[in-house]
Coordinates of C-alpha atoms and ligand atoms in Angstrom, one line a residue:
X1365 CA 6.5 24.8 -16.5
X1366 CA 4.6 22.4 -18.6
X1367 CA 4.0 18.7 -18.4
X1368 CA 1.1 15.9 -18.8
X1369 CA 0.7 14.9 -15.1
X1370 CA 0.9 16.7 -11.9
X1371 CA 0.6 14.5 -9.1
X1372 CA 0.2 16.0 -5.7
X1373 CA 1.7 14.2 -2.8
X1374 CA 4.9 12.4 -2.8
X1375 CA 3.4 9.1 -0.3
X1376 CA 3.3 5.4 -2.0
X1377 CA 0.2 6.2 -4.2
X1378 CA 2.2 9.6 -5.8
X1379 CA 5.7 8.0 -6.0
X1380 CA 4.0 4.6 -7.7
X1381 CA 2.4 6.8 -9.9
X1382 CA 5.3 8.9 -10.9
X1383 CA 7.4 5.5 -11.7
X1384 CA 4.2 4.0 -13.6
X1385 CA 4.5 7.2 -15.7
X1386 CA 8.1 7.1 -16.1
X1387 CA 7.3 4.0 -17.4
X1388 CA 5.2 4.3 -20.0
X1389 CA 7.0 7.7 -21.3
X1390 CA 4.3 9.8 -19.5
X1391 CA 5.6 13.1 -18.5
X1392 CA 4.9 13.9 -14.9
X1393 CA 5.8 16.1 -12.5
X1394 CA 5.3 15.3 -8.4
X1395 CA 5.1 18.1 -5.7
X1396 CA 5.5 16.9 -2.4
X1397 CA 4.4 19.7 0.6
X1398 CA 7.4 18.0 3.0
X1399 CA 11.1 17.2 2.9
X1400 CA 12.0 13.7 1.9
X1401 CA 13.1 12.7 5.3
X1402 CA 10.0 13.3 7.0
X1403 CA 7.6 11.5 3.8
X1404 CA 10.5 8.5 4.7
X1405 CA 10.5 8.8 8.5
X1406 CA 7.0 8.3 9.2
X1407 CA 6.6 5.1 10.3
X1408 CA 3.1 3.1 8.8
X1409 CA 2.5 0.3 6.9
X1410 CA 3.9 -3.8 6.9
X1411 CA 2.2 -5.8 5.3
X1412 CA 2.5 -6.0 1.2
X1413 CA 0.0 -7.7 -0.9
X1414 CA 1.0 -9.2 -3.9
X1415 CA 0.1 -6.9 -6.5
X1416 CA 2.1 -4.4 -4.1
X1417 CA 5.2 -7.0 -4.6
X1418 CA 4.2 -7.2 -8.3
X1419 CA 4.3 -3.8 -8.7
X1420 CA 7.4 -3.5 -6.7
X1421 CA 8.7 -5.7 -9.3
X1422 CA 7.4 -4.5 -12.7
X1423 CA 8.9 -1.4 -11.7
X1424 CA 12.5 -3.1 -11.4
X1425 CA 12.4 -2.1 -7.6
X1426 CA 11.9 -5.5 -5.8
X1427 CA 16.0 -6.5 -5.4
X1428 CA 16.2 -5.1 -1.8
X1429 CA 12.6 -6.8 -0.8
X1430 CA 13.1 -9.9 -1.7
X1431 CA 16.3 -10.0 0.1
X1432 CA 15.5 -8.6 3.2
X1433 CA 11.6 -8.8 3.2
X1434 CA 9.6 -11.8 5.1
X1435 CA 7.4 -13.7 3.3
X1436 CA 4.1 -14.7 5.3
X1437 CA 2.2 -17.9 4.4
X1438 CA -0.2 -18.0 7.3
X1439 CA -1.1 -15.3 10.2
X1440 CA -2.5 -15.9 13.5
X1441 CA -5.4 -15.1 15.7
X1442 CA -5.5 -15.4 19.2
X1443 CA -9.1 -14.9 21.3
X1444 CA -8.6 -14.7 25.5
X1445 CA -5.2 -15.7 24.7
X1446 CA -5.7 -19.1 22.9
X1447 CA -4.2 -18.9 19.4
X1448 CA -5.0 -20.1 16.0
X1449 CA -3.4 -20.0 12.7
X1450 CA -4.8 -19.1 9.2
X1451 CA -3.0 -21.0 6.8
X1452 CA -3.2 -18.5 4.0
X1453 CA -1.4 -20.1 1.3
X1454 CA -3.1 -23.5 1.8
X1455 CA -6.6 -22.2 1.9
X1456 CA -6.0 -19.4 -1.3
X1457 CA -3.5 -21.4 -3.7
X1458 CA -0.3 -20.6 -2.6
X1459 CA -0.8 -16.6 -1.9
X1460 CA 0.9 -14.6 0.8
X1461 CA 2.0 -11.6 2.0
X1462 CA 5.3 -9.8 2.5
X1463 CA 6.4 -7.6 5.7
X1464 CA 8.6 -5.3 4.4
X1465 CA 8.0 -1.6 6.0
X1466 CA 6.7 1.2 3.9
X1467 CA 9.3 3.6 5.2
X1468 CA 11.3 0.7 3.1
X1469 CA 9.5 0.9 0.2
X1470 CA 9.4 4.5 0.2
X1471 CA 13.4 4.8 0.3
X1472 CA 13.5 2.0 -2.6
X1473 CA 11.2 4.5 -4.6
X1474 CA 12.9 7.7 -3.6
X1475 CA 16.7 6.2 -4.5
X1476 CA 15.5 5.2 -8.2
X1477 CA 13.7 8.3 -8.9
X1478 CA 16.4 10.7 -9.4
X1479 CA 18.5 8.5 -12.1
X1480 CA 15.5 7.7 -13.6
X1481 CA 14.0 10.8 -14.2
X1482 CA 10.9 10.9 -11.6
X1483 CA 10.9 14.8 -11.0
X1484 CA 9.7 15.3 -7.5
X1485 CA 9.2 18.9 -6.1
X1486 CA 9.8 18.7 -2.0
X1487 CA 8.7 21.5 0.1
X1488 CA 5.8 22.9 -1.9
X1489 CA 3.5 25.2 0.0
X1490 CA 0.4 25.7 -0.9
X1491 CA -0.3 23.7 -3.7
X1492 CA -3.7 25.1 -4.9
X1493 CA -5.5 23.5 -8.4
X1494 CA -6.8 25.6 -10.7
X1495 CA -9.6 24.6 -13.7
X1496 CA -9.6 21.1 -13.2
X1497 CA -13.4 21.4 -15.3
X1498 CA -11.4 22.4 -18.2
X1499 CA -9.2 20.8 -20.4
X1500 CA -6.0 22.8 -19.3
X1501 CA -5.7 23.1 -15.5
X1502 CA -3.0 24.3 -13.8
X1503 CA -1.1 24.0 -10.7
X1504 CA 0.3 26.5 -7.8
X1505 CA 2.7 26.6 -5.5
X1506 CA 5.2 28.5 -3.2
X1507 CA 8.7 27.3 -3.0
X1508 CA 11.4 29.2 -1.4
X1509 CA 8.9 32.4 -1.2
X1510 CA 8.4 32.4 -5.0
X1511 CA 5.2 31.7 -6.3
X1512 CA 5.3 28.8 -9.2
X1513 CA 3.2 27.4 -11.8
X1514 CA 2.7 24.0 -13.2
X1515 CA 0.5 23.5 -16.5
X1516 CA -0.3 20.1 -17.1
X1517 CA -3.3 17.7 -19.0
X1518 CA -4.5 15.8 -15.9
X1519 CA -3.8 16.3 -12.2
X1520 CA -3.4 13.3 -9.4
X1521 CA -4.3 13.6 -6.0
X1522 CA -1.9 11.9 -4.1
X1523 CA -1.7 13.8 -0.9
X1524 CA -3.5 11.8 1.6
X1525 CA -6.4 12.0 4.1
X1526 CA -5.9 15.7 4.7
X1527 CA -4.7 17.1 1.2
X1528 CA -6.2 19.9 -0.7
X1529 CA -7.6 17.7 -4.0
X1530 CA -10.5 16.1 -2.6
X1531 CA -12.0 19.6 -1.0
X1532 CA -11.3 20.9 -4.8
X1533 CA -14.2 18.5 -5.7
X1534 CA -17.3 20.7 -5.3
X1535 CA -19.6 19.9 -2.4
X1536 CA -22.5 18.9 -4.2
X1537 CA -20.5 16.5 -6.5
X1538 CA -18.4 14.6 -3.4
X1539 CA -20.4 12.1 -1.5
X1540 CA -19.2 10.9 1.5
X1541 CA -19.1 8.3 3.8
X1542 CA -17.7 7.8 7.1
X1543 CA -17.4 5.8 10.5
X1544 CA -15.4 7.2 13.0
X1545 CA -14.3 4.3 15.9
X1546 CA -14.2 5.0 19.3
X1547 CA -10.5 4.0 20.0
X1548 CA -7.3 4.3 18.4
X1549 CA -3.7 2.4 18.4
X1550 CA -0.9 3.0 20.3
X1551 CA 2.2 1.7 18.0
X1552 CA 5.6 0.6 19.4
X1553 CA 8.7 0.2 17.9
X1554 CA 11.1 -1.4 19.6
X1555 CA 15.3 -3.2 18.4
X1556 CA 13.9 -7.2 19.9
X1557 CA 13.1 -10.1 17.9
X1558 CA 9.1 -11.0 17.3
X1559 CA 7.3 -12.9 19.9
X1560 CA 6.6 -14.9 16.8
X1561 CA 7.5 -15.9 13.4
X1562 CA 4.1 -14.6 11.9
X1563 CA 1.9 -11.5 13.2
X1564 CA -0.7 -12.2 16.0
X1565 CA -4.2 -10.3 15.4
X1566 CA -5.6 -10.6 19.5
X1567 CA -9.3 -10.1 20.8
X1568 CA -9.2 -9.7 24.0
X1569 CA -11.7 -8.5 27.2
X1570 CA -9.2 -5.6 27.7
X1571 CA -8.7 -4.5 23.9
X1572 CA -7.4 -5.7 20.7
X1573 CA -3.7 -6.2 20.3
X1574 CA -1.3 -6.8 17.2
X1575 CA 1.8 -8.5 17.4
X1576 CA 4.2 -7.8 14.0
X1577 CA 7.2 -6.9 13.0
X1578 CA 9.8 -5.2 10.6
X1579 CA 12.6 -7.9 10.5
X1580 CA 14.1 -10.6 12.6
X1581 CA 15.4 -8.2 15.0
X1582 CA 12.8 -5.3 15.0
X1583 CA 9.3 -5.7 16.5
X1584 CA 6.2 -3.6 15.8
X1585 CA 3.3 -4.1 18.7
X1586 CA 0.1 -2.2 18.8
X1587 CA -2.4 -2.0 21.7
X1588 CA -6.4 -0.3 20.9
X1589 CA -6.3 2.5 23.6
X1590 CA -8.7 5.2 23.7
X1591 CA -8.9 8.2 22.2
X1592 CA -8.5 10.7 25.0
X1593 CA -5.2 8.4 25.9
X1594 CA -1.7 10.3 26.2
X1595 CA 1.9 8.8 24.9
X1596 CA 3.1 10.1 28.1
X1597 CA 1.1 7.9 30.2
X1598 CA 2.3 5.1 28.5
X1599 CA 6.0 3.9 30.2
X1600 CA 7.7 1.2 27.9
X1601 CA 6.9 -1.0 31.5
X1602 CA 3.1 -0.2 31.1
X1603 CA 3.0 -0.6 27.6
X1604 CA 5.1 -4.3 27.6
X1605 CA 3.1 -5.4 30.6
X1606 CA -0.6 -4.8 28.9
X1607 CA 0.8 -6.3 25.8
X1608 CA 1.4 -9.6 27.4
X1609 CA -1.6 -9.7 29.1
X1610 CA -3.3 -9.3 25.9
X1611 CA -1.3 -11.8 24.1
X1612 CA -2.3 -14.4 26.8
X1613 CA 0.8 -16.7 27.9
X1614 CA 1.7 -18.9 25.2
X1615 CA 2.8 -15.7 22.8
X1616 CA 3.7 -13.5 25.8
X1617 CA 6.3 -15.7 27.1
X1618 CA 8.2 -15.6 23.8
X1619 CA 7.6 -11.6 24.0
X1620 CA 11.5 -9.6 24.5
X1621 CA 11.3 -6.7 25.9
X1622 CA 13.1 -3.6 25.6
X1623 CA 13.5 0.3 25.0
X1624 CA 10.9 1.4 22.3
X1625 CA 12.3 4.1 20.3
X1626 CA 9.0 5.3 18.6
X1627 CA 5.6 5.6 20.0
X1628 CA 2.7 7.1 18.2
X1629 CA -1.2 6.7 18.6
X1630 CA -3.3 7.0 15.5
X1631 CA -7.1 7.2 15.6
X1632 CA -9.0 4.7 13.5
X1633 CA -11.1 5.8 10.6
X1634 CA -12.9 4.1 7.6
X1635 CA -13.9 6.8 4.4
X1636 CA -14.6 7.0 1.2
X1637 CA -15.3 9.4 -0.9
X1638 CA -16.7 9.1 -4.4
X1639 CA -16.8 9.5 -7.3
X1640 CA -12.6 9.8 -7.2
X1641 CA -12.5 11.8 -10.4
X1642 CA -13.9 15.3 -11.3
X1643 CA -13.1 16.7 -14.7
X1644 CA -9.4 16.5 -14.7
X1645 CA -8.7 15.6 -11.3
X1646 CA -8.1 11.5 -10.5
X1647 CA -7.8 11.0 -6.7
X1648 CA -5.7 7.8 -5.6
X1649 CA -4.8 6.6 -2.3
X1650 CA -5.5 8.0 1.0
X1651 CA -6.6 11.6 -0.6
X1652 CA -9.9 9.1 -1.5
X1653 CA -10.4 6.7 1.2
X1654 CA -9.2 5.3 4.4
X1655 CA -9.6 2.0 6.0
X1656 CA -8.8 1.5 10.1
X1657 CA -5.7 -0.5 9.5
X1658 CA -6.9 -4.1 11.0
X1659 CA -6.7 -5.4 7.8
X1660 CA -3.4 -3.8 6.4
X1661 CA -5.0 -2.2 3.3
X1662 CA -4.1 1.2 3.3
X1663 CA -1.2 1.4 1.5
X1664 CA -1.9 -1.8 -0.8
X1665 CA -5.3 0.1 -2.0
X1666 CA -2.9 3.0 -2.9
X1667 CA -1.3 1.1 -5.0
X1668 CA -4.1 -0.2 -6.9
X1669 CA -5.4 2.5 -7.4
X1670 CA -2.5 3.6 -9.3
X1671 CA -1.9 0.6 -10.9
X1672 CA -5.7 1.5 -12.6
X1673 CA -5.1 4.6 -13.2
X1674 CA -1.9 4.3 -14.6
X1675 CA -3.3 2.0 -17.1
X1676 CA -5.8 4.4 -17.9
X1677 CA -3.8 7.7 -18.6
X1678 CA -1.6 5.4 -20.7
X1679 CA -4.6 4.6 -23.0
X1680 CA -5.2 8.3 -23.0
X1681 CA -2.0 9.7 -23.9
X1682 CA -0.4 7.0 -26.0
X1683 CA -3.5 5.4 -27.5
X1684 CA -6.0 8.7 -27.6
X1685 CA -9.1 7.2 -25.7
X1686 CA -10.7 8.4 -22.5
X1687 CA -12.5 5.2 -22.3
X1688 CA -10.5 4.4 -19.2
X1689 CA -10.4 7.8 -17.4
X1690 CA -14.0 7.5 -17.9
X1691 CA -14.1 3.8 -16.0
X1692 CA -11.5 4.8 -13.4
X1693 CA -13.5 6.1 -10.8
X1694 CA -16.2 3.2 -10.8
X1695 CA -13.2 0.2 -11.4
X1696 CA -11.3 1.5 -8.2
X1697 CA -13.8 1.6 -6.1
X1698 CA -15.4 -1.4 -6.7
X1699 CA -12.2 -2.8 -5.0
X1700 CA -12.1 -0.2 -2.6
X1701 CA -15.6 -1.1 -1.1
X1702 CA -14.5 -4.7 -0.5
X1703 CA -11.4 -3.7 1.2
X1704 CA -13.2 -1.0 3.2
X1705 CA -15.6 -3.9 4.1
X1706 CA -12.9 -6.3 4.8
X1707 CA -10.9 -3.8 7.3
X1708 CA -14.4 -2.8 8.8
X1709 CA -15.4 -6.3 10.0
X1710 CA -12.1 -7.6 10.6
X1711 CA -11.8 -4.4 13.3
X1712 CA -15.2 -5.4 14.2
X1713 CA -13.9 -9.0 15.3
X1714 CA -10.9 -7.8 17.1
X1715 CA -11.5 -4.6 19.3
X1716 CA -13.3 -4.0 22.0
X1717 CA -16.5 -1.4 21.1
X1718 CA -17.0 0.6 24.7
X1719 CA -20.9 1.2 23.5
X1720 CA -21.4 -2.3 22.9
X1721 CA -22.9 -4.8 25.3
X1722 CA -23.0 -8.4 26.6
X1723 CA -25.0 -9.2 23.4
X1724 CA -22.4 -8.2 21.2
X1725 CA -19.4 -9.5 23.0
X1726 CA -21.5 -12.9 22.6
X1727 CA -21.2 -12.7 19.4
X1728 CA -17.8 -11.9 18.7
X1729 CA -16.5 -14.9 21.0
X1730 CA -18.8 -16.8 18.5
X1731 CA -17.5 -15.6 15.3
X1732 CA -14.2 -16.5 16.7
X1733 CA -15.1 -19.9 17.5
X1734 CA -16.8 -20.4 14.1
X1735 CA -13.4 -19.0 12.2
X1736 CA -11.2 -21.5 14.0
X1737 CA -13.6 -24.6 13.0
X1738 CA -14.8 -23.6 9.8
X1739 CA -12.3 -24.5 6.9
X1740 CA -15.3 -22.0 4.4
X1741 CA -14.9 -18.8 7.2
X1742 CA -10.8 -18.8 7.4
X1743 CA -10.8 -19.3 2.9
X1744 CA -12.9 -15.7 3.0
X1745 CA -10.5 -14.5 5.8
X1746 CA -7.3 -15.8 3.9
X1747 CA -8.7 -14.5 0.7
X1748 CA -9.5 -10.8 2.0
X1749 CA -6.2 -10.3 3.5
X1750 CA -3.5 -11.4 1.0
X1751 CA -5.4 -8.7 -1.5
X1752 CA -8.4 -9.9 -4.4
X1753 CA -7.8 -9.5 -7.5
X1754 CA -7.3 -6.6 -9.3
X1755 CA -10.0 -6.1 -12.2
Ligands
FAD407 P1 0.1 9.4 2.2 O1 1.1 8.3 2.6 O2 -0.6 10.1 3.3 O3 1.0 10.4 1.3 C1 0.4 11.7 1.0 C2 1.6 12.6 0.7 O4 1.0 13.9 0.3 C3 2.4 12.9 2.0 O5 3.8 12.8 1.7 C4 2.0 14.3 2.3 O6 3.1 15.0 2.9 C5 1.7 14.9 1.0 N1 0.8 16.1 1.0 C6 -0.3 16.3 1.9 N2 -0.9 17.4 1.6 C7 -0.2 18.0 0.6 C8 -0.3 19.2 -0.1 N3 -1.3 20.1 0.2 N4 0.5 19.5 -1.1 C9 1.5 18.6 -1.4 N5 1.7 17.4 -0.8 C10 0.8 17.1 0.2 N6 -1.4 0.2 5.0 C11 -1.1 -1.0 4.6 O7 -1.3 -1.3 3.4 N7 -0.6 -2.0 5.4 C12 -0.4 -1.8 6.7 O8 0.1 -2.7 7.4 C13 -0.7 -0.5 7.3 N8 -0.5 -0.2 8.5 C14 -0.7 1.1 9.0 C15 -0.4 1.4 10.3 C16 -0.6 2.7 10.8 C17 -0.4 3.0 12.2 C18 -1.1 3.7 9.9 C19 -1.3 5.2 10.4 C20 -1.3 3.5 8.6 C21 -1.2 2.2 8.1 N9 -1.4 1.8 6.8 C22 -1.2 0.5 6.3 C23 -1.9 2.8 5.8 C24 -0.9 3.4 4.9 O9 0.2 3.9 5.6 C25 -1.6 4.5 4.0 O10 -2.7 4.1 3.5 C26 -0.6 5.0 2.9 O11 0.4 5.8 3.4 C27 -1.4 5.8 1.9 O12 -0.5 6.3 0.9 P2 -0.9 7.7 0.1 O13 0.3 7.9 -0.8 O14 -2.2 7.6 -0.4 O15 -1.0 8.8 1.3
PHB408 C1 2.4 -3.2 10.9 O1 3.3 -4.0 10.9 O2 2.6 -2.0 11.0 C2 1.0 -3.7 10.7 C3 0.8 -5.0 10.4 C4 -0.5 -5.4 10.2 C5 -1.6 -4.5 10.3 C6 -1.4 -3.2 10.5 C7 -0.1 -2.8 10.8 O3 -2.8 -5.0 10.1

C-alpha cells in the first residue's frame, strides 16, 4: 500500500487530520490500534474552543453541535464555597466556549469518514515506523495475524500520550519536560440535570472540585483525590456527599443526585516534548504534550495542532515548499507553551498541593480574592480559557 500520509492514532488530533487531508485532496491513510467503539466510548473532554467549533465547521461537521451543544458565555469560580462568575464574553469581545462531549465529536467524525473517503485502519497491532530520516518511510502493522505495510511521504503521530511515535524520536534529539501532580480526579457521570447552568471550577480546604456537564440532563462532577485512591472506595453516597461539601451550599443545594453510571480516576500530568518533528515524523496532539485538564485544553490543542500542520503539508504537497513543515514544530508550540502555562497555574489556583504549607494556601485565598475584584486578572483568565489565537 502506498499513500502521502500515514497518521497513527485514530483520537481527535488523527481523525481532524484525516478530514483536513480529505480536504485538501491529500491522500492519507489512519491506523487506529483499537476498535471504533472503545476510541468512542472513552469518556474525556467538554469544553470546545472556538477554533475547535470552527474547525468543526469548516469541515461541514458542526449540524449536530450547534443543535444539541451548549454555548458558554461566562464560567464560574467558587473559593470556600462563595461563588463568582467570569463573564467571558464581556471581558474578551463576545468569545465563548461550547460543551459538547468529545465522545460526540468523535462519533460526528467517525459517521462522515466513511462516505467521504477518510480510510481508517482499526485494530492495528503493532504499528512500528520505519526511516522516518529518509525521504521514503514506511509503516508496519499486524492485522488479523498478517503482517502489513504502508509506504507513505510523511507520517503523523496521532496516538496519544503512550503511542509509539514520540519514542521513534532518538533520545538525544527529544527534550523533555515534565511535572507530575500529586493528586488525580475522580470523574462521575451521572443521568441529572447540572447543579448549574455554567461549570463551577471550586478551591476548596478539602480539594478542588468541578461541576460540568454534557447536556441539560447529564451531569459530569469531578473531585481531586489522591493518587493511591480506589474507585471502589468511592459509593455514589461518598462521592455526592464530598461534592456538596466542596461546592459549599449555594451550588450544592441545586446539586441532583443520582446513580453514576461511569466512574474513572485519571492522574494529572503536564508534558511537552519538543521539537514535535524529526525528519518525516510530525507529532500532534497528546503523542507531544499533555496539560492536567483544569483548563480544558487537551483536546482543543489537538486540534490546533492539526489545523497547523494541515496547513503546512498542504503547502508541501500542492504548492512544493517545505517552508511550513520546516516552521511547524516551532509555530505549535509556541501555542502549546501558553496553554501548558495556562492549565498549570489554573491547577495551581484550584487544588489542594499536600506538600504545600500555610504560606501557600495564603496565597492562593489571595489570588482568589484579587481575581473576583480585579476586572485586568479575570480579562487574562477569560482570554486563556476560551482558546488565543491561532498564529
Ligand atoms: P488520544 O485521544 O489519546 O488518541 C490517540 C489514539 O491513538 C487513540 O485512539 C489510541 O487508541 C491510538 N493509539 C495509541 N497507541 C497507538 C499505536 N501504537 N498504534 C495505533 N494507534 C494507537 N481536553 C479538552 O480539550 N477539554 C476538556 O474538557 C478535557 N477534559 C478532559 C478530562 C479528562 C478526565 C481527560 C482524561 C482528558 C481531558 N481532556 C480534555 C484531554 C483530551 O481528552 C485529550 O487531550 C485528547 O483526547 C487528545 O487527543 P489525541 O488525538 O491527541 O490523543
Ligand atoms: C468536562 O466536562 O469533562 C470538563 C470540563 C472542564 C474541564 C475539564 C473537564 O476543565
Amino acid at each position: 500500500m502506498r499513500t502521502q500520509v500515514a497518521i497513527v492514532g485514530a483520537g481527535p488530533a488523527g481523525l481532524f487530520l484525516g478530514h483536513l487531508l480529505r480536504q485538501a485532496g491529500i491522500d492519507a491513510v489512519v491506523l487506529e490500534r483499537r476498535d471504533r467503539a472503545y476510541v468512542e466510548g472513552r469518556v474525556r473532554a467538554g469544553v470546545l474552543e472556538q477554533v475547535t467549533v470552527d474547525l468543526m465547521d469548516r469541515l461541514d461537521l458542526g449540524r449536530r453541535m450547534h443543535r444539541e451543544g451548549l454555548v458558554h458565555t461566562g464560567t464560574n469560580i467558587a473559593a470556600d464555597g462563595e461563588l463568582f462568575r467570569i463573564d467571558m464574553a464581556a471581558l474578551t469581545g463576545g468569545a465563548s466556549v461550547m460543551v459538547y462531549g468529545q465522545q460526540e465529536v468523535m462519533k460526528d467524525l467517525f459517521d462522515a469518514a466513511e462516505p467521504r473517503g477518510v480510510k481508517v485502519i482499526f485494530d492495528a497491532e503493532d504499528v512500528a515506523l520505519h526511516d522516518i530520516d529518509s525521504a521514503k518511510p514506511h509503516v508496519t502493522w499486524r492485522k488479523d495475524g498478517v503482517e502489513q505495510r504502508l509506504d507513505c511521504d510523511v507520517i503523523a503521530g496521532c496516538d496519544g500520550f503512550h503511542g509509539v511515535t514520540r519514542a521513534a524520536i532518538p533520545a538525544g534529539v527529544l527534550k523533555t519536560f515534565e511535572r507530575v501532580y500529586p493528586f488525580g480526579w475522580l470523574g462521575v457521570l451521572a443521568d441529572v440535570p447540572p447543579c448549574d447552568h455554567e461549570l463551577i471550577y471550586c478551591n476548596h480546604e478539602r480539594g478542588f472540585a468541578l461541576a460540568s456537564m454534557r447536556s441539560p440532563t447529564r451531569s459530569r462532577y469531578y473531585l481531586q483525590c489522591g493518587l493511591d485512591e480506589k474507585i471502589e472506595d468511592w459509593s455514589d453516597d461518598r462521592f455526592w456527599d464530598e461534592l456538596c461539601l466542596r461546592l459549599g451550599d449555594e451550588a450544592a443545594g441545586r446539586v441532583t443526585r443520582g446513580p453514576s453510571f461511569e466512574k474513572s480516576i485519571a492522574p494529572l500530568r503536564s508534558f511537552v516534548g519538543e521539537p514535535m518533528r524529526h525528519g518525516r515524523l510530525f507529532l500532534a496532539g497528546d503523542a507531544a504534550h499533555i496539560v492536567p485538564p483544569t483548563g480544558a485544553k487537551g483536546m482543543n490543542l489537538a486540534v490546533s495542532d492539526v489545523v497547523m500542520l494541515a496547513e503546512a503539508l498542504s503547502e508541501y504537497f500542492l504548492d512544493g515548499s517545505e517552508a511550513g513543515l520546516d516552521g511547524y514544530s516551532a509555530r505549535a508550540l509556541a501555542r502549546v507553551w501558553k496553554a501548558e502555562r495556562f492549565s498549570w497555574w489554573f491547577t495551581g489556583l484550584t487544588h489542594r498541593f499536600p506538600d504545600r504549607d500555610g504560606f501557600d494556601r495564603k496565597i492562593q485565598v489571595a489570588e482568589l480574592d484579587y481575581i473576583r475584584g480585579s476586572r485586568a486578572a479575570q480579562v487574562t483568565l477569560a482570554e486563556n480559557y476560551v482558546g488565543l489565537p491561532l498564529v
